PDB file of C-alpha atoms in Angstrom:
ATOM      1  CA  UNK A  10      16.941 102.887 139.554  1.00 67.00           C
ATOM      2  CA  UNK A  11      16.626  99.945 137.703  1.00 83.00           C
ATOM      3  CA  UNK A  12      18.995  98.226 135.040  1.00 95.00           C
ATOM      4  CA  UNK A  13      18.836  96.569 131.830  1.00 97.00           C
ATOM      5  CA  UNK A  14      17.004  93.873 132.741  1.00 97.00           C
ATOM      6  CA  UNK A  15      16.933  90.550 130.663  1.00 98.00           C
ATOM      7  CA  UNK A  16      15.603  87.141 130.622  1.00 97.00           C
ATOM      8  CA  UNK A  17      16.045  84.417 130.734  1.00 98.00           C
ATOM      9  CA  UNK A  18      19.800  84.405 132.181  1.00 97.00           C
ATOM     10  CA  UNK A  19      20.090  81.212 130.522  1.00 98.00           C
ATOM     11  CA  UNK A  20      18.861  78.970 127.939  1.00 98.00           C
ATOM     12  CA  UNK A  21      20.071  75.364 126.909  1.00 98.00           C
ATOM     13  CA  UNK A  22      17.951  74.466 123.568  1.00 98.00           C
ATOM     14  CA  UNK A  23      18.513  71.699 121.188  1.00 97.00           C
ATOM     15  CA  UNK A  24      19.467  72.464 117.320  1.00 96.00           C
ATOM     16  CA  UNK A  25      16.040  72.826 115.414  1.00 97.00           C
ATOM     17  CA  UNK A  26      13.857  74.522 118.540  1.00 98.00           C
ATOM     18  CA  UNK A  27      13.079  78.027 118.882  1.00 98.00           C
ATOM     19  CA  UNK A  28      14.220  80.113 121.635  1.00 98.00           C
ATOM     20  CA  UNK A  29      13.320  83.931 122.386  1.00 98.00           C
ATOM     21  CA  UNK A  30      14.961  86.890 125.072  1.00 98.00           C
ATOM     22  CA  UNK A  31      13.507  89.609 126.534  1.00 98.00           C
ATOM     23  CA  UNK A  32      14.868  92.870 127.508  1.00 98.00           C
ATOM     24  CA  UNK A  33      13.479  95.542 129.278  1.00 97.00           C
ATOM     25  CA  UNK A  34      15.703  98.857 129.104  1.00 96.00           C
ATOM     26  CA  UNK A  35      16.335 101.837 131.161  1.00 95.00           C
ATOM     27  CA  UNK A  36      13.447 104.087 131.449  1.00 93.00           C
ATOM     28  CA  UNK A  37      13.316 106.463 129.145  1.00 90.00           C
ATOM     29  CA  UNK A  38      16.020 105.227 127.019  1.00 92.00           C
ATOM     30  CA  UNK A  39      15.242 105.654 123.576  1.00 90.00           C
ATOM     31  CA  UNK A  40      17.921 103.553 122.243  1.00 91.00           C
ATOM     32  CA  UNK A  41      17.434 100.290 122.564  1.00 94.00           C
ATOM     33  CA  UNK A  42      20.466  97.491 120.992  1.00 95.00           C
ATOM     34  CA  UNK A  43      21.094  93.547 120.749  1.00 97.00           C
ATOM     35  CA  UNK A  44      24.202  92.287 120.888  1.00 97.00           C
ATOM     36  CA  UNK A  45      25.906  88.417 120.014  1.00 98.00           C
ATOM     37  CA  UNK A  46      28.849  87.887 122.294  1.00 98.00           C
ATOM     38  CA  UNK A  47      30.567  84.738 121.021  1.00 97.00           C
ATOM     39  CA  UNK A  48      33.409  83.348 123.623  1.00 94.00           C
ATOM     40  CA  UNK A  49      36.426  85.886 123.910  1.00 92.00           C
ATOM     41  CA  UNK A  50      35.164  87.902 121.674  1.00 95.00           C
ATOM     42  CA  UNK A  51      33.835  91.391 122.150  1.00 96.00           C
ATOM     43  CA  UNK A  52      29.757  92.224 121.616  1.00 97.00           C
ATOM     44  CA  UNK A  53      28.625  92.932 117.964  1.00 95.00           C
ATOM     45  CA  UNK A  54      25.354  94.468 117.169  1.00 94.00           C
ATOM     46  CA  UNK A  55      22.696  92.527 115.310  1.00 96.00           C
ATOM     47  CA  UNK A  56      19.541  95.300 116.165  1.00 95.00           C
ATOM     48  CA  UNK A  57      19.565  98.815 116.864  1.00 93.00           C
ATOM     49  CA  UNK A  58      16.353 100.459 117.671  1.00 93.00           C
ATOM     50  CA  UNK A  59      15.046 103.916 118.425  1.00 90.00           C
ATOM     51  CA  UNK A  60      11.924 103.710 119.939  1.00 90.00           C
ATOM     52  CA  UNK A  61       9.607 101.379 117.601  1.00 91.00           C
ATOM     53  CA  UNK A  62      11.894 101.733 114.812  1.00 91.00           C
ATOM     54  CA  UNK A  63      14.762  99.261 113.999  1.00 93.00           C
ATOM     55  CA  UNK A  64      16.972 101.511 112.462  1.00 89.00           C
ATOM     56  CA  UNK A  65      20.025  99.548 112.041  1.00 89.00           C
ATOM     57  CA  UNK A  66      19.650  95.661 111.294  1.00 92.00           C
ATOM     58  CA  UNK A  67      22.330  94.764 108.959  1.00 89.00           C
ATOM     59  CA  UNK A  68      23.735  92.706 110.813  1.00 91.00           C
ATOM     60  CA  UNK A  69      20.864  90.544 112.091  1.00 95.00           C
ATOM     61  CA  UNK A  70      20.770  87.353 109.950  1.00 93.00           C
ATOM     62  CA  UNK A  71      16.862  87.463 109.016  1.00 92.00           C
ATOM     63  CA  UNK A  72      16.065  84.309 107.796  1.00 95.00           C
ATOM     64  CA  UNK A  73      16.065  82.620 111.270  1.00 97.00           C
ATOM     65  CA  UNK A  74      16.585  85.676 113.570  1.00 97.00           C
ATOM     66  CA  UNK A  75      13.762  88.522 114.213  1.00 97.00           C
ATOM     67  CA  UNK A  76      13.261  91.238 116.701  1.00 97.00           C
ATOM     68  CA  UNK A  77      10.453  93.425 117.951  1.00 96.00           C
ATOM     69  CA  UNK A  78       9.967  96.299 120.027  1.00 95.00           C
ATOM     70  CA  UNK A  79       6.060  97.065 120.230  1.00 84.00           C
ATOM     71  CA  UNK A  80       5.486 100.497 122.161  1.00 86.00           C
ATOM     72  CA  UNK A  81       9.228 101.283 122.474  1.00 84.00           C
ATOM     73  CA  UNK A  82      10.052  99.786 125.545  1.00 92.00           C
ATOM     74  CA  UNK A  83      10.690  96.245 125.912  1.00 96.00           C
ATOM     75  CA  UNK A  84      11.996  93.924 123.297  1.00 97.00           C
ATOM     76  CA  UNK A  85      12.136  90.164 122.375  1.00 98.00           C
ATOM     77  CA  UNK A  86      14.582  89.053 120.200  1.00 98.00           C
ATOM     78  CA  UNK A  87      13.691  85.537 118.740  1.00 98.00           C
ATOM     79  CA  UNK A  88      15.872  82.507 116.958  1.00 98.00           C
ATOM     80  CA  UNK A  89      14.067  80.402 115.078  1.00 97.00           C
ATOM     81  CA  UNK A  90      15.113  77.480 114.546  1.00 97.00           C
ATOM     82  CA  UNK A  91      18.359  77.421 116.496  1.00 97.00           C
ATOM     83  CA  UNK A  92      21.729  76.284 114.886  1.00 97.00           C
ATOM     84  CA  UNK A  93      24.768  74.843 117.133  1.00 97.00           C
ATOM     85  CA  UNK A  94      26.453  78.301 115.904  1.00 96.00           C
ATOM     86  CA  UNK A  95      23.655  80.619 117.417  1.00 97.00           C
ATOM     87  CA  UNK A  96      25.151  79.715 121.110  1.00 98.00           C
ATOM     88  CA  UNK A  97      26.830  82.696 122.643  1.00 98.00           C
ATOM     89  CA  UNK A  98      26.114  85.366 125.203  1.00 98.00           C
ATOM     90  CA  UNK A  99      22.895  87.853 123.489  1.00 98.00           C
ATOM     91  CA  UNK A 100      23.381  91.016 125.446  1.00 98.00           C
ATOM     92  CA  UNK A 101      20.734  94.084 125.624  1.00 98.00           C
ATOM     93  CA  UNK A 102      21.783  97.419 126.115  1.00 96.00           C
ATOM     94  CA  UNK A 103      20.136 100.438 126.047  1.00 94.00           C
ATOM     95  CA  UNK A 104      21.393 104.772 125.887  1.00 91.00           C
ATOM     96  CA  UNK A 105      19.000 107.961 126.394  1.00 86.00           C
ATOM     97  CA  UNK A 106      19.550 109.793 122.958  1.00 73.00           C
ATOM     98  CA  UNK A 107      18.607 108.689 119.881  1.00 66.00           C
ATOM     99  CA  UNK A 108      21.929 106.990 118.210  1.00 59.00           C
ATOM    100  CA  UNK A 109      24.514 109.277 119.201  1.00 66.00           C
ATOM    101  CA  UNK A 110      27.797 107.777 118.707  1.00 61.00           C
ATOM    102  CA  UNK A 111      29.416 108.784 121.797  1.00 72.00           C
ATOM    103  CA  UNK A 112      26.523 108.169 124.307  1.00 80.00           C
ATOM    104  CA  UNK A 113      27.849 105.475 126.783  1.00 88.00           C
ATOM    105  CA  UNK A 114      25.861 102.340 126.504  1.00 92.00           C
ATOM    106  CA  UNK A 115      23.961 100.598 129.656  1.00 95.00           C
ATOM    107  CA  UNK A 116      24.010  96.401 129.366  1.00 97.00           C
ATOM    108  CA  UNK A 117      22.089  93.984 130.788  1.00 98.00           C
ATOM    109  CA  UNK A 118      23.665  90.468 132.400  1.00 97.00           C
ATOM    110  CA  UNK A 119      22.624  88.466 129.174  1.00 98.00           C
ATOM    111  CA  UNK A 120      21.314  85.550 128.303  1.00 98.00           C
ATOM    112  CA  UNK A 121      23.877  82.733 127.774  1.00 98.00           C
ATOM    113  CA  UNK A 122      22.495  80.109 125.600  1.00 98.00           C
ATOM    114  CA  UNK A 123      23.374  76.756 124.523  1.00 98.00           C
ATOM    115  CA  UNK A 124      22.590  74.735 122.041  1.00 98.00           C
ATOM    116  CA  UNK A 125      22.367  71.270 121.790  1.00 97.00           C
TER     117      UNK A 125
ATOM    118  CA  UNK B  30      39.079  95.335 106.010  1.00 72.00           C
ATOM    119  CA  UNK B  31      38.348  97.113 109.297  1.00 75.00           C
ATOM    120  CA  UNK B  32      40.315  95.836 112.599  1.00 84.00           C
ATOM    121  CA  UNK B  33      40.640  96.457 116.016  1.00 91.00           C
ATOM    122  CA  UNK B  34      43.017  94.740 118.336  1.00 93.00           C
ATOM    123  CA  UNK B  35      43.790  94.228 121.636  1.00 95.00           C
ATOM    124  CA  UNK B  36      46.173  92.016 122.857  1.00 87.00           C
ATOM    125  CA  UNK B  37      44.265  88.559 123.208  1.00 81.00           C
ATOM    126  CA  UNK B  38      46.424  87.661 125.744  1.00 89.00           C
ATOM    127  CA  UNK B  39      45.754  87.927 129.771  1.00 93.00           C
ATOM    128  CA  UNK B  40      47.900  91.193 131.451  1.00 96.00           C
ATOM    129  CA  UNK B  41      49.425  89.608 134.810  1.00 97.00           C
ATOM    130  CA  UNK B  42      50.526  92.573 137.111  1.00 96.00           C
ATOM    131  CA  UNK B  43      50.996  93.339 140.904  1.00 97.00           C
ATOM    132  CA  UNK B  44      48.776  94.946 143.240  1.00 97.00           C
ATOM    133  CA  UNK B  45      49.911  98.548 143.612  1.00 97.00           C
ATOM    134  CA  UNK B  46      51.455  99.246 139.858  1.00 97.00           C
ATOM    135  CA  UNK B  47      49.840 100.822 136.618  1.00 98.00           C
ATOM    136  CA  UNK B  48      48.390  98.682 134.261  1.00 97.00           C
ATOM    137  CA  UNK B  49      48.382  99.314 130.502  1.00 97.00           C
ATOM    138  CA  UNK B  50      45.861  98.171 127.784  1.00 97.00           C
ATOM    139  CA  UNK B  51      46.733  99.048 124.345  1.00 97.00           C
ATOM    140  CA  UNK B  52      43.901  99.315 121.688  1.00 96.00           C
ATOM    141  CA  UNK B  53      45.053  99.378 117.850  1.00 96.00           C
ATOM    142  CA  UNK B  54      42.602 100.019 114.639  1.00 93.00           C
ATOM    143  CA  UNK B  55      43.159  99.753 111.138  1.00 88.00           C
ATOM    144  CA  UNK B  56      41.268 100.879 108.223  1.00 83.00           C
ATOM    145  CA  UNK B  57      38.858 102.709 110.864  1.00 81.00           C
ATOM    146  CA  UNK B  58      38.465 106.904 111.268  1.00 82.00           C
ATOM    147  CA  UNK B  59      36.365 106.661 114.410  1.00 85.00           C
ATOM    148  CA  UNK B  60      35.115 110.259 116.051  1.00 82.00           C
ATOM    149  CA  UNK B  61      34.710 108.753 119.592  1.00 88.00           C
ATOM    150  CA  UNK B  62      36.460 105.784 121.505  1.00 92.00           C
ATOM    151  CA  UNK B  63      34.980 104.371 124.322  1.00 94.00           C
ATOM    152  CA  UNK B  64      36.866 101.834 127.398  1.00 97.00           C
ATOM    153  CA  UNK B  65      34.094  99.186 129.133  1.00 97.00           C
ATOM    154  CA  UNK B  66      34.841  96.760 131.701  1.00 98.00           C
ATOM    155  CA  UNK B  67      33.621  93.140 131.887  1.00 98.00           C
ATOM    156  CA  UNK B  68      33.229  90.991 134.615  1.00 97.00           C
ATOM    157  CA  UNK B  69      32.193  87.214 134.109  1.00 95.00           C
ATOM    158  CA  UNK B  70      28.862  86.973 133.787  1.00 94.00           C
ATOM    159  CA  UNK B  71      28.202  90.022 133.223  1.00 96.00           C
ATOM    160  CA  UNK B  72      27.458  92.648 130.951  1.00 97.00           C
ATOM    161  CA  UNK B  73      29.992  95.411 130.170  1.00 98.00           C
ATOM    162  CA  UNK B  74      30.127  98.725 132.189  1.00 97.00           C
ATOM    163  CA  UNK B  75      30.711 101.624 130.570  1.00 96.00           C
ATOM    164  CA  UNK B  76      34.491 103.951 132.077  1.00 97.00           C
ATOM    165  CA  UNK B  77      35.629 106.629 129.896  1.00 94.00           C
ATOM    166  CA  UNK B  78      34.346 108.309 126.316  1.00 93.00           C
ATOM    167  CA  UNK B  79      37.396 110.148 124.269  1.00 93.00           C
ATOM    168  CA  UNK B  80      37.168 111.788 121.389  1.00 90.00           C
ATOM    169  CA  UNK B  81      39.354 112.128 118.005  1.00 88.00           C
ATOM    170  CA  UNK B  82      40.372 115.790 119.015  1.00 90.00           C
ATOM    171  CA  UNK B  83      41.100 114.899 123.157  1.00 92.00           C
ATOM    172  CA  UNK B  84      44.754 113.581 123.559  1.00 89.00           C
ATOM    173  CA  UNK B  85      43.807 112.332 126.903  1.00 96.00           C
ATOM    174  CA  UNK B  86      40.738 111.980 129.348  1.00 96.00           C
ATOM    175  CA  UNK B  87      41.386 111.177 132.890  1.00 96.00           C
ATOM    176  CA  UNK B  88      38.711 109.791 135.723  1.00 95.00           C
ATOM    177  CA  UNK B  89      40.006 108.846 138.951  1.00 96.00           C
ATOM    178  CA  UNK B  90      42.716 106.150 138.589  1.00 97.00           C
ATOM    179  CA  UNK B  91      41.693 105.716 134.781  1.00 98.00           C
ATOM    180  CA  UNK B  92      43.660 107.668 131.511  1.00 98.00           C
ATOM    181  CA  UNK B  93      42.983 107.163 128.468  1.00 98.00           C
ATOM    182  CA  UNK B  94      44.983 108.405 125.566  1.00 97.00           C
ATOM    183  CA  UNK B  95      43.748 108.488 121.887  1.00 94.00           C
ATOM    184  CA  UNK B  96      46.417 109.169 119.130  1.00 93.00           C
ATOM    185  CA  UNK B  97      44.625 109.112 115.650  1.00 90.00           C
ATOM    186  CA  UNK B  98      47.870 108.908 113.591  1.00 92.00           C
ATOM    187  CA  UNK B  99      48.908 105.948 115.279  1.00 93.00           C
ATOM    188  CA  UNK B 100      45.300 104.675 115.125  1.00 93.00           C
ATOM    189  CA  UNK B 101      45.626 103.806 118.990  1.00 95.00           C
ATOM    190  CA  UNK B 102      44.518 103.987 122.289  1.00 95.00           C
ATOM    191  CA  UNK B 103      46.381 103.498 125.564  1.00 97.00           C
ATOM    192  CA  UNK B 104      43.816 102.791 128.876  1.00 97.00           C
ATOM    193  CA  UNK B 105      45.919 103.155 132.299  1.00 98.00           C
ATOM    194  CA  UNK B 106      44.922 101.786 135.607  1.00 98.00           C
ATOM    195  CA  UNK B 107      47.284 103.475 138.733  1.00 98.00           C
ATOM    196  CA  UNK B 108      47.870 102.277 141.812  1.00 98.00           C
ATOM    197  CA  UNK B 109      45.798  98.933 140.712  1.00 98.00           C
ATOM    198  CA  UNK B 110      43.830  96.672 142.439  1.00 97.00           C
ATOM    199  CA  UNK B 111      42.756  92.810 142.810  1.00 98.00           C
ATOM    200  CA  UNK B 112      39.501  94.342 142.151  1.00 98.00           C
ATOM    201  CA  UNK B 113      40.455  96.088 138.653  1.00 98.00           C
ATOM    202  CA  UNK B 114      40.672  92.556 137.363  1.00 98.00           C
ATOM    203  CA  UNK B 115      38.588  91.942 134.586  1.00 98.00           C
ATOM    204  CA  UNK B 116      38.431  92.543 130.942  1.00 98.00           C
ATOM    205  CA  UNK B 117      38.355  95.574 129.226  1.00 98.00           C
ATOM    206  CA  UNK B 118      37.203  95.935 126.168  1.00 97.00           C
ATOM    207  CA  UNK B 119      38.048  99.196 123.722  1.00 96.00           C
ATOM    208  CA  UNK B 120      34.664 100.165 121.337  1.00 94.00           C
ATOM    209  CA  UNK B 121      35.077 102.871 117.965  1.00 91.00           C
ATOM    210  CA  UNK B 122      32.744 104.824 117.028  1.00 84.00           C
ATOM    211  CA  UNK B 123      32.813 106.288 113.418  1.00 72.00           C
ATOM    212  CA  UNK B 124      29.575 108.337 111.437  1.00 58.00           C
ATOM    213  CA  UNK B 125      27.917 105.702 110.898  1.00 56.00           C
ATOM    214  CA  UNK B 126      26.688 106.143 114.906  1.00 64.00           C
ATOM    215  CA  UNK B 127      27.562 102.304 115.443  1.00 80.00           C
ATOM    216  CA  UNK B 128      29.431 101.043 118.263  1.00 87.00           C
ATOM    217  CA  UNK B 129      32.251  98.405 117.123  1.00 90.00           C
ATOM    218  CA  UNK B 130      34.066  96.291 120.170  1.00 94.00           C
ATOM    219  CA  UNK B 131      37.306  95.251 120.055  1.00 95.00           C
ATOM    220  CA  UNK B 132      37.831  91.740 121.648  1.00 95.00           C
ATOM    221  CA  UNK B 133      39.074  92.839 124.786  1.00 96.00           C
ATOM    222  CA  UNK B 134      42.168  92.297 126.983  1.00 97.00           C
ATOM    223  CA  UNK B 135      41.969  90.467 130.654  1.00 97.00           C
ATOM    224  CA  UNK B 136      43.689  92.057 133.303  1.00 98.00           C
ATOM    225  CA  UNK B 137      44.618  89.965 136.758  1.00 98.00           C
ATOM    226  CA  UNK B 138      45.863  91.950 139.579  1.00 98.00           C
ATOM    227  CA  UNK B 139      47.479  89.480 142.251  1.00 97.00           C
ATOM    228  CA  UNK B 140      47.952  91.099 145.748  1.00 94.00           C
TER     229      UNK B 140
END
């Protein structure tokens, strides 16, 4: 069975341009999440969605970051425009059940970007 | 404000001998803790899922222990490997069904 799959792996962009992932999760995972992995740090969440529904994006900083998930299964998370400060690692991950803490999470490689 | 720590710093060990990763939270009353593993370029991989009321969860050569009134979490590696090497990052999990990562701890196993 497929993975988390993502793309691109990587992205080198220069400050102003716009830049967009894609992640396609497990099938049948409900639970679909984006993470921001800055250099030795660990992952934190900036989109949690169950099925169409973001249902946690506090942390997502809207006025140049937005997300999608049309039909529930694959997702595009999109920067627009790009800061020096937006490069890091943007992981997708993905879990069967709808939120539950404790469900173990399934990540993709990521998408390392750069910018410029 | 909420923390979690692990020690920044790379563990160095020999192949053979049990590594320790220690996992510390303040200000936090998470339900569940859960122990990835990293590899460069790579995403993390889930290991072991413990929660408040387990002292201890075991899988193969991994134990984890969870002791809520020292808000910490000890994740042991036996007999380890050159492969084990790799970070390993601790994640809390309080009501608020949100997954929080600590910043992880690299472990190098030399033969």
């Amino acid at each position: 069975e497929a993975g988390v799959v993502q793309s691109p792996r990587y992205k080198i962009i220069e400050k102003k341009q716009p830049v967009a992932f894609w992640c396609n999760p497990i099938s049948g995972h409900n639970t679909l999440y984006w993470y921001r992995q800055n250099l030795g740090q660990g992952p934190e969440l900036l989109i949690r969605y169950e099925n169409e529904e973001a249902v946690d994006d506090s942390q997502l900083p809207k006025d140049r970051f937005s997300a999608e998930r049309l039909k529930g299964v694959d997702s595009t998370l999109k920067i627009q425009p790009a800061e020096l400060g937006d490069s890091a690692v943007y992981l997708c991950a993905s879990s069967l059940d709808p939120g539950l803490a404790y469900n173990e999470q399934f990540f993709g490689p990521g998408t390392r970007l750069t910018v410029l | 404000s909420q923390k979690i720590e692990q020690n920044s710093e790379a563990l160095n060990i020999q192949e053979g001998k049990t590594a320790t990763l220690t996992c510390n939270y303040t200000n936090y009353s998470p339900a569940y803790l859960q122990w990835y593993r990293q590899d460069p370029g790579r995403g993390p991989v889930f290991l072991l899922l413990i929660r408040e009321n387990e002292k201890e969860k075991r899988k193969e050569r991994l134990k984890v222990t969870f002791d809520t009134t020292l808000k910490q979490s000890l994740f042991h590696i036996t007999a380890s490997q050159p492969a084990d090497s790799a970070t390993y990052l601790c994640a809390l999990a309080g009501g608020f069904q949100k997954l929080v990562f600590g910043t992880g701890t690299r472990l190098l196993v030399s033969p």
